[in-house]
CSV table of C-alpha atoms in Angstrom, one decimal:
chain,number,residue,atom,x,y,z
X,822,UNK,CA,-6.2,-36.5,-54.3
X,823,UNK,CA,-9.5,-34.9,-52.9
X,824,UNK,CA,-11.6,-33.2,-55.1
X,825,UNK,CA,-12.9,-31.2,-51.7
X,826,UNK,CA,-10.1,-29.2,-52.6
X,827,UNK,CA,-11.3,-27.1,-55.3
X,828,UNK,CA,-14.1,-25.5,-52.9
X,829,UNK,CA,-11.0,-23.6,-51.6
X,830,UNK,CA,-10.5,-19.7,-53.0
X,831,UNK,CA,-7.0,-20.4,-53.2
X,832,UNK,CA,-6.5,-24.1,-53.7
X,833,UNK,CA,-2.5,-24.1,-54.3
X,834,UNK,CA,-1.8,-23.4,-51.4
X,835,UNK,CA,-4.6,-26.1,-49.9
X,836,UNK,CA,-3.0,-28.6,-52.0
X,837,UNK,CA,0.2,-27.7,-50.4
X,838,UNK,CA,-1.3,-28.3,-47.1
X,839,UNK,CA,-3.2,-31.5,-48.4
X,840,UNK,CA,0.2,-32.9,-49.7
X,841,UNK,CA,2.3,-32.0,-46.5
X,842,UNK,CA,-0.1,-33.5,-44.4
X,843,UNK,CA,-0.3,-37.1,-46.5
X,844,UNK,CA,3.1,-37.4,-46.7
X,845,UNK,CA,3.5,-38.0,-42.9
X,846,UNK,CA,3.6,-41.9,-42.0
X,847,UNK,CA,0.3,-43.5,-41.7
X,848,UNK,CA,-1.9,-40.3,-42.6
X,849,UNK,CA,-5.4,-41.0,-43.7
X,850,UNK,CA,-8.1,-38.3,-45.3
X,851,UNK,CA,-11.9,-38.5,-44.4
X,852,UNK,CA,-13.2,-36.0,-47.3
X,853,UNK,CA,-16.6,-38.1,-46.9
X,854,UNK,CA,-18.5,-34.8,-45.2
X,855,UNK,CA,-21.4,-33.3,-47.2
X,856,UNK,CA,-19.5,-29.4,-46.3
X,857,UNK,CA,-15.9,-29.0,-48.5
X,858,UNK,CA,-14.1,-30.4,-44.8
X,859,UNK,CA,-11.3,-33.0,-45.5
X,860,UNK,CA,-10.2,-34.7,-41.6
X,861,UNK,CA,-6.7,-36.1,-41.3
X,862,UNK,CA,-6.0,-39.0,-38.8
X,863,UNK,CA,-3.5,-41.0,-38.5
X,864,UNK,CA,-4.1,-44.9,-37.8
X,865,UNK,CA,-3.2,-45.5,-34.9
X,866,UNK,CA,-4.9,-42.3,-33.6
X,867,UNK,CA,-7.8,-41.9,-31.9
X,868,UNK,CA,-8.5,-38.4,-32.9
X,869,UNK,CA,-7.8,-36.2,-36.2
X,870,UNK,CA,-5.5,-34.2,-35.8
X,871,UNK,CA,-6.0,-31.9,-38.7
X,872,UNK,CA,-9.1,-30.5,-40.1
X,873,UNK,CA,-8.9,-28.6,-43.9
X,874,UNK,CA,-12.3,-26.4,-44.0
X,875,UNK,CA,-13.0,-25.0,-47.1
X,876,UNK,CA,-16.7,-23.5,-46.9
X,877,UNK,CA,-16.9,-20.0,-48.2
X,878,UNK,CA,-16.5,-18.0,-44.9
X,879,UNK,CA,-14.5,-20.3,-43.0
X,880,UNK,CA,-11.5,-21.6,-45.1
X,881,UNK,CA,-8.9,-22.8,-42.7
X,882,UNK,CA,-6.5,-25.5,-41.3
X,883,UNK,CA,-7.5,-26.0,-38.0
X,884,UNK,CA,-5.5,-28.4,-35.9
X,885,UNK,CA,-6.4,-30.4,-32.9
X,886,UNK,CA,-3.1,-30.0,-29.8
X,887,UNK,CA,-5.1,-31.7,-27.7
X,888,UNK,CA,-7.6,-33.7,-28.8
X,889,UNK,CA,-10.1,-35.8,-26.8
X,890,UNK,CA,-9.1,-33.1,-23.9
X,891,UNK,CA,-12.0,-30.1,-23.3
X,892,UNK,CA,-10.6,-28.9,-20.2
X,893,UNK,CA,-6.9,-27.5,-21.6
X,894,UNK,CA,-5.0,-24.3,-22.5
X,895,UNK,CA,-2.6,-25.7,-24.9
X,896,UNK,CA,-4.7,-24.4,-28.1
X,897,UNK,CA,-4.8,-21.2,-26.4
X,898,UNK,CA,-1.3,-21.2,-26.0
X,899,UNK,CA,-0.6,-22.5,-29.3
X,900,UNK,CA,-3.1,-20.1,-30.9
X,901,UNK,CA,-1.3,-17.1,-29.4
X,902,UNK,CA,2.4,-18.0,-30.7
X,903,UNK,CA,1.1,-18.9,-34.2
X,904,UNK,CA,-0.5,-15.7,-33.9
X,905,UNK,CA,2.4,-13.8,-33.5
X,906,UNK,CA,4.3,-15.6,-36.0
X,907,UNK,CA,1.8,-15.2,-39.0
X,908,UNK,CA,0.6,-11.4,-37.6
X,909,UNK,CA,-3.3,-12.2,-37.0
X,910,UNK,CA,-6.1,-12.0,-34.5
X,911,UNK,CA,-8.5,-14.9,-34.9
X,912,UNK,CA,-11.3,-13.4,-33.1
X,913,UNK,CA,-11.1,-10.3,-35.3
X,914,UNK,CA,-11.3,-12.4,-38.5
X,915,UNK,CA,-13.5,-15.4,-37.1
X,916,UNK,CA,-16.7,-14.6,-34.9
X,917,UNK,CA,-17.5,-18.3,-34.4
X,918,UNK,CA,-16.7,-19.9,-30.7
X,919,UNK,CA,-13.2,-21.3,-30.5
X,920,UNK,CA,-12.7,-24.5,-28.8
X,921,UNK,CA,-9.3,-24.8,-25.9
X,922,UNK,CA,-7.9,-27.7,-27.6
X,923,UNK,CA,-7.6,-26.5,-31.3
X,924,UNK,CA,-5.2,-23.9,-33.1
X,925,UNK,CA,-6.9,-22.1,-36.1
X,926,UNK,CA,-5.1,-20.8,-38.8
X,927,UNK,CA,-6.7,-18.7,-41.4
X,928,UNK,CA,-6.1,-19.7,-45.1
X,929,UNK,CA,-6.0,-16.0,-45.8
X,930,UNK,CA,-3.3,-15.5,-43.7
X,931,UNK,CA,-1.0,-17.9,-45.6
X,932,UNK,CA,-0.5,-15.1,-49.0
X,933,UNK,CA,2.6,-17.3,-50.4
X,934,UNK,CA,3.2,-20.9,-50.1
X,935,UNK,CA,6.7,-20.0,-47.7
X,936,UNK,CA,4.2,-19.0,-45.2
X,937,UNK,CA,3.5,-22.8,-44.6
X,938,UNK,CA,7.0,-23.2,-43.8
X,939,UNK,CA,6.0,-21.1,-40.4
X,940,UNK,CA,3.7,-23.8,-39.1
X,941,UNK,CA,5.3,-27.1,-39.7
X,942,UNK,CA,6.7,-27.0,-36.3
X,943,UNK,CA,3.1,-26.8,-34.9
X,944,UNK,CA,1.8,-29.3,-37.3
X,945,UNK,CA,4.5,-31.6,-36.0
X,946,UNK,CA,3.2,-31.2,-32.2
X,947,UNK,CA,-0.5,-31.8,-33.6
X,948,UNK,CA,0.6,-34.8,-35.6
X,949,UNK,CA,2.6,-36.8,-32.9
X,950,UNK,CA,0.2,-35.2,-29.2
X,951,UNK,CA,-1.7,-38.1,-29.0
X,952,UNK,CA,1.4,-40.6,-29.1
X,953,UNK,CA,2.4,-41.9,-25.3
């Protein structure tokens, strides 16, 4: 375990996260940032392809569709179906710059730990995008 994850307001349901993201084959954590940020990566991976980030006014999962890409519209796409699904705006909640290639999901937005349930598929597509 991380202790990164008590920087989060409400840290049960980043320990969910935490744990659901370990458990997939060959996951590794990077919690080594000064800023409550834990990276997940797998191996044989080039890129993360999950980011925890717990700072006070930022506290969400972001995940990376299509890493190592700048150019794309998948997180766009992405970002606009999980939208839907969980009922949220991110640029009405977030006023930083959001990157093309990365989903963000608020970890306000998740109120029960069911709600993680929602995103699994999307985690999925993060987790295996960089495979060829």
């Amino acid at each position: 375990m991380t202790t990164k994850l008590d920087y989060f307001i409400n840290k049960s349901v980043a320990e969910k996260i935490h744990n659901y993201l370990i458990q997939f084959k060959d996951v590794d954590f990077n919690d080594n940032a000064r800023t409550p940020i834990i990276g997940y990566k797998r191996r044989n991976q080039r890129y993360k392809f999950a980011t925890l980030h717990g700072g006070n006014s930022y506290q969400s999962l972001v995940l990376h569709v299509d890493p190592g890409t700048r150019v794309t519209t998948v997180g766009k796409i992405k970002q606009k179906e999980i939208q839907e699904l969980l009922l949220f705006n991110i640029s009405k909640i977030r006023g930083h710059e959001f990157k093309t290639n990365e989903v963000y999901l608020p970890l306000e937005k998740f109120d029960d730990l069911d709600s993680i349930g929602k995103i699994k598929s999307l985690i999925h597509f993060a987790y295996f995008k960089q495979e060829k």
